[in-house]
Coordinates of C-alpha atoms and ligand atoms in Angstrom, one line a residue:
X1050 CA -0.3 -11.0 -14.4
X1051 CA -1.4 -8.0 -12.4
X1052 CA 0.2 -8.5 -9.1
X1053 CA -3.0 -7.3 -7.1
X1054 CA -5.7 -9.1 -9.3
X1055 CA -5.3 -12.0 -7.4
X1056 CA -3.7 -13.8 -4.5
X1057 CA 0.4 -13.2 -5.7
X1058 CA 2.9 -12.3 -3.0
X1059 CA 4.7 -14.9 -1.3
X1060 CA 6.9 -12.8 0.5
X1061 CA 5.4 -9.7 2.8
X1062 CA 6.8 -7.0 4.8
X1063 CA 3.6 -5.2 6.5
X1064 CA 5.2 -2.4 8.8
X1065 CA 4.6 0.9 10.3
X1066 CA 6.1 3.9 9.0
X1067 CA 7.0 6.2 11.9
X1068 CA 9.5 4.8 14.4
X1069 CA 9.3 1.6 12.4
X1070 CA 10.6 2.0 9.1
X1071 CA 11.7 5.4 9.4
X1072 CA 13.8 7.1 11.5
X1073 CA 17.4 5.3 9.9
X1074 CA 17.3 6.6 6.4
X1075 CA 20.7 4.7 5.5
X1076 CA 19.0 1.3 7.2
X1077 CA 15.5 2.1 5.5
X1078 CA 16.9 2.4 1.9
X1079 CA 19.1 -1.0 2.6
X1080 CA 16.4 -2.8 3.8
X1081 CA 13.8 -1.9 0.8
X1082 CA 16.4 -2.4 -1.4
X1083 CA 18.1 -6.0 -0.3
X1084 CA 14.2 -7.0 0.1
X1085 CA 12.8 -5.9 -3.5
X1086 CA 16.0 -7.7 -4.5
X1087 CA 16.2 -11.0 -2.4
X1088 CA 12.4 -11.8 -2.2
X1089 CA 10.3 -13.6 -4.8
X1090 CA 7.1 -12.3 -5.5
X1091 CA 7.7 -9.7 -2.6
X1092 CA 4.9 -7.3 -1.4
X1093 CA 5.1 -4.3 -0.1
X1094 CA 2.7 -3.4 2.5
X1095 CA 2.9 0.4 4.9
X1096 CA 0.4 0.2 7.8
X1097 CA 0.5 3.4 9.4
X1098 CA -1.7 5.6 11.9
X1099 CA -1.3 8.9 9.4
X1100 CA -4.0 9.8 7.1
X1101 CA -3.6 8.8 3.4
X1102 CA -2.2 13.1 2.8
X1103 CA 0.0 12.8 5.6
X1104 CA 1.5 9.2 4.4
X1105 CA 1.9 10.3 1.0
X1106 CA 4.0 13.2 2.2
X1107 CA 6.0 11.1 4.3
X1108 CA 7.0 8.8 1.5
X1109 CA 7.8 11.5 -0.5
X1110 CA 10.1 13.8 2.0
X1111 CA 12.0 10.1 2.9
X1112 CA 11.9 8.5 -0.9
X1113 CA 10.5 5.5 0.2
X1114 CA 9.8 2.6 -2.1
X1115 CA 6.1 3.0 -3.3
X1116 CA 4.2 0.4 -1.5
X1117 CA 1.7 -2.4 -3.3
X1118 CA -0.6 -1.6 -0.2
X1119 CA -1.2 1.5 2.1
X1120 CA -3.2 1.4 4.5
X1121 CA -3.7 4.1 6.5
X1122 CA -5.7 6.0 9.5
X1123 CA -4.6 2.7 12.1
X1124 CA -6.2 0.3 9.6
X1125 CA -9.2 1.8 8.7
X1126 CA -8.5 2.7 5.1
X1127 CA -6.4 -0.1 2.8
X1128 CA -5.6 1.8 -0.4
X1129 CA -4.4 -0.6 -3.3
X1130 CA -1.6 -0.4 -6.2
X1131 CA 0.1 2.6 -7.7
X1132 CA -3.5 4.5 -7.7
X1133 CA -4.2 3.9 -4.1
X1134 CA -7.6 2.9 -5.4
X1135 CA -9.7 2.1 -1.8
X1136 CA -10.6 -1.8 -1.3
X1137 CA -14.1 -1.2 -1.4
X1138 CA -15.2 -4.6 0.1
X1139 CA -13.1 -3.3 3.1
X1140 CA -14.5 -0.2 3.1
X1141 CA -17.9 -1.5 3.5
X1142 CA -17.1 -3.7 6.4
X1143 CA -15.7 -0.5 8.0
X1144 CA -18.8 1.3 7.6
X1145 CA -21.3 -1.0 8.5
X1146 CA -21.8 -0.3 12.2
X1147 CA -19.9 3.1 12.5
X1148 CA -21.1 6.4 14.4
X1149 CA -18.2 8.7 14.2
X1150 CA -20.8 11.8 15.1
X1151 CA -22.1 10.4 17.8
X1152 CA -18.5 9.2 19.2
X1153 CA -17.4 12.8 19.3
X1154 CA -20.6 14.0 20.9
X1155 CA -19.7 11.6 23.8
X1156 CA -15.9 12.6 23.6
X1157 CA -17.2 16.3 24.4
X1158 CA -18.3 15.5 27.9
X1159 CA -14.7 14.6 28.7
X1160 CA -12.2 16.7 30.1
X1161 CA -8.6 16.1 29.1
X1162 CA -9.3 15.1 25.2
X1163 CA -8.4 17.4 22.6
X1164 CA -10.0 16.1 18.7
X1165 CA -7.3 15.3 16.3
X1166 CA -8.0 17.3 13.3
X1167 CA -8.4 15.2 10.4
X1168 CA -9.6 15.3 6.5
X1169 CA -11.7 11.9 7.5
X1170 CA -14.1 10.4 8.9
X1171 CA -13.2 6.7 9.2
X1172 CA -11.7 6.8 12.4
X1173 CA -12.2 9.5 15.4
X1174 CA -8.8 10.1 17.6
X1175 CA -7.7 12.6 20.3
X1176 CA -4.8 13.8 21.9
X1177 CA -5.4 12.7 25.6
X1178 CA -3.8 14.1 28.7
X1179 CA -2.6 10.6 29.8
X1180 CA -4.3 7.5 30.1
X1181 CA -7.1 8.7 32.6
X1182 CA -9.6 10.5 30.0
X1183 CA -8.8 7.9 27.2
X1184 CA -10.0 5.2 29.5
X1185 CA -13.1 7.6 30.4
X1186 CA -13.9 8.0 27.2
X1187 CA -13.7 4.1 26.5
X1188 CA -16.1 3.1 29.2
X1189 CA -18.5 5.8 28.1
X1190 CA -18.8 4.7 24.9
X1191 CA -19.2 1.3 26.2
X1192 CA -22.2 2.4 28.5
X1193 CA -23.4 3.8 25.1
X1194 CA -23.6 0.9 23.7
X1195 CA -21.8 1.6 20.6
X1196 CA -19.3 -0.5 18.9
X1197 CA -15.9 0.2 18.4
X1198 CA -12.3 -0.8 18.8
X1199 CA -9.9 1.5 21.2
X1200 CA -6.4 2.0 20.7
X1201 CA -4.6 4.1 22.8
X1202 CA -0.9 4.9 22.0
X1203 CA 2.6 6.7 23.0
X1204 CA 0.4 7.9 26.8
X1205 CA -1.0 10.6 24.2
X1206 CA -3.0 9.1 21.3
X1207 CA -6.6 7.9 21.4
X1208 CA -8.0 6.4 18.7
X1209 CA -11.5 5.3 18.0
X1210 CA -12.0 2.9 14.9
X1211 CA -15.0 1.2 14.0
X1212 CA -15.3 -2.1 15.5
X1213 CA -13.4 -5.0 12.9
X1214 CA -11.1 -2.3 12.1
X1215 CA -7.2 -1.8 13.3
X1216 CA -3.3 -3.0 12.1
X1217 CA -4.1 -6.6 12.7
X1218 CA -7.5 -6.9 11.1
X1219 CA -6.4 -5.2 8.1
X1220 CA -3.5 -7.5 7.9
X1221 CA -5.5 -10.6 8.2
X1222 CA -7.8 -9.4 5.5
X1223 CA -4.5 -8.2 3.0
X1224 CA -2.6 -11.9 3.8
X1225 CA -6.0 -13.8 2.9
X1226 CA -6.7 -11.7 -0.5
X1227 CA -3.7 -10.3 -1.5
X1228 CA -0.6 -13.2 -0.5
X1229 CA -0.2 -16.7 -1.2
X1230 CA -1.6 -19.2 1.1
X1231 CA 1.5 -20.0 3.5
X1232 CA 3.6 -16.7 2.3
X1233 CA 6.2 -15.4 4.2
X1234 CA 4.9 -12.9 6.2
X1235 CA 6.3 -10.5 8.8
X1236 CA 4.5 -7.4 10.5
X1237 CA 6.7 -4.9 11.9
X1238 CA 6.2 -1.9 14.8
X1239 CA 7.3 0.2 17.5
X1240 CA 4.1 1.4 19.7
X1241 CA 0.6 0.6 20.9
X1242 CA -1.5 0.9 17.5
X1243 CA 1.1 -2.0 16.2
X1244 CA 0.1 -4.2 18.8
X1245 CA -2.7 -6.0 17.2
X1246 CA -1.1 -6.6 13.9
X1247 CA 2.1 -8.2 16.0
X1248 CA -0.4 -10.6 17.8
X1249 CA -2.4 -11.1 14.4
X1250 CA -1.4 -14.4 14.2
X1251 CA 2.1 -13.9 11.7
X1252 CA 5.4 -13.6 12.7
X1253 CA 6.6 -10.2 14.1
X1254 CA 9.0 -8.0 15.1
X1255 CA 9.4 -5.2 18.0
X1256 CA 12.3 -2.8 17.0
X1257 CA 14.6 -2.0 19.7
X1258 CA 13.8 1.4 19.9
X1259 CA 9.7 0.5 20.3
X1260 CA 7.6 2.5 23.1
X1261 CA 7.1 0.6 26.3
X1262 CA 3.3 -0.3 25.7
X1263 CA 4.8 -2.7 23.1
X1264 CA 7.6 -3.7 24.8
X1265 CA 5.1 -5.0 27.4
X1266 CA 3.5 -7.5 25.2
X1267 CA 3.5 -11.0 26.5
X1268 CA 6.7 -13.1 25.3
X1269 CA 5.4 -15.6 22.1
X1270 CA 7.3 -17.3 19.7
X1271 CA 6.1 -15.2 17.0
X1272 CA 6.8 -12.0 18.2
X1273 CA 10.9 -11.3 17.9
X1274 CA 12.5 -8.5 20.0
X1275 CA 15.0 -6.8 17.9
X1276 CA 18.2 -5.2 19.7
X1277 CA 18.6 -3.0 16.6
X1278 CA 16.4 0.3 16.1
X1279 CA 14.3 1.3 13.0
X1280 CA 14.6 -0.7 9.4
X1281 CA 17.8 -2.3 10.8
X1282 CA 15.6 -3.8 13.5
X1283 CA 13.2 -5.0 10.9
X1284 CA 16.0 -6.8 9.1
X1285 CA 17.0 -8.5 11.9
X1286 CA 13.6 -9.6 12.6
X1287 CA 13.2 -10.8 8.9
X1288 CA 16.6 -13.2 9.2
X1289 CA 15.3 -14.3 12.6
X1290 CA 12.0 -15.5 11.1
X1291 CA 13.4 -16.6 7.4
X1292 CA 16.8 -16.7 7.4
X1293 CA 19.5 -15.0 4.9
Ligands
GLC1794 C1 -0.2 8.5 14.0 C2 -1.4 9.7 13.6 C3 -2.4 9.7 14.9 C4 -2.8 8.8 15.5 C5 -1.2 8.2 15.7 C6 -2.0 6.8 16.8 O1 0.7 9.7 14.5 O2 -0.9 10.7 13.2 O3 -3.7 10.5 14.3 O4 -3.7 9.0 16.5 O5 -0.6 7.4 15.0 O6 -2.5 6.0 16.0
MG1795 MG1 5.4 3.6 14.8

């Protein structure tokens, strides 16, 4: 049976890369080999802020296990299987009401925002001088009647995504389309762009080294705050929810 032609995964790790899975090479290698050895019908999902080529580079540089699904660009593109084929249904959903050119025009009127140079248009991102210009952009886009999702991370990165996009929505879509009913799923993250996937209704772990913006999420029995950092924190979270 083709793992990706049907709802197949009974266990699934959906993890951010930078600062979450990646940061402690030994712990990362241990976690990935432990999971693929111990968990049956295991699905590995990377959900990153990076664009595809940049995620690819990191996977190669760190010799990470190739994932079953790779979600790039802060949850706006889903790539499937070894060939990284785009999930067309998700793509149509993202393109339905998306106006990147107008967003860029609005942003030009705000001081303290620098466009991030990206090879794609499925999101529009900036470096902001703190939260004030970031918030101004958000307000101005609302005034213009545009539909979008706003994400601010690490006191610097501003991502404007299609409405209905983001890591949390992408994870819900993946769980509904690629995992079996009742699968054991864990979301793992370290910064603001992970917050939607930690509050998407699945067990989630905030790794010990997380940014303050993520630590500030309200307490919930669905969110475990690990003592350990990076991949060791992910394993701590998996064991908290699923034992072993
Ligand atoms: C990653 C991406 C960047 C994005 C940030 C926050 O650093 O490279 O483009 O703005 O994550 O989501
Ligand atoms: Mg991160």
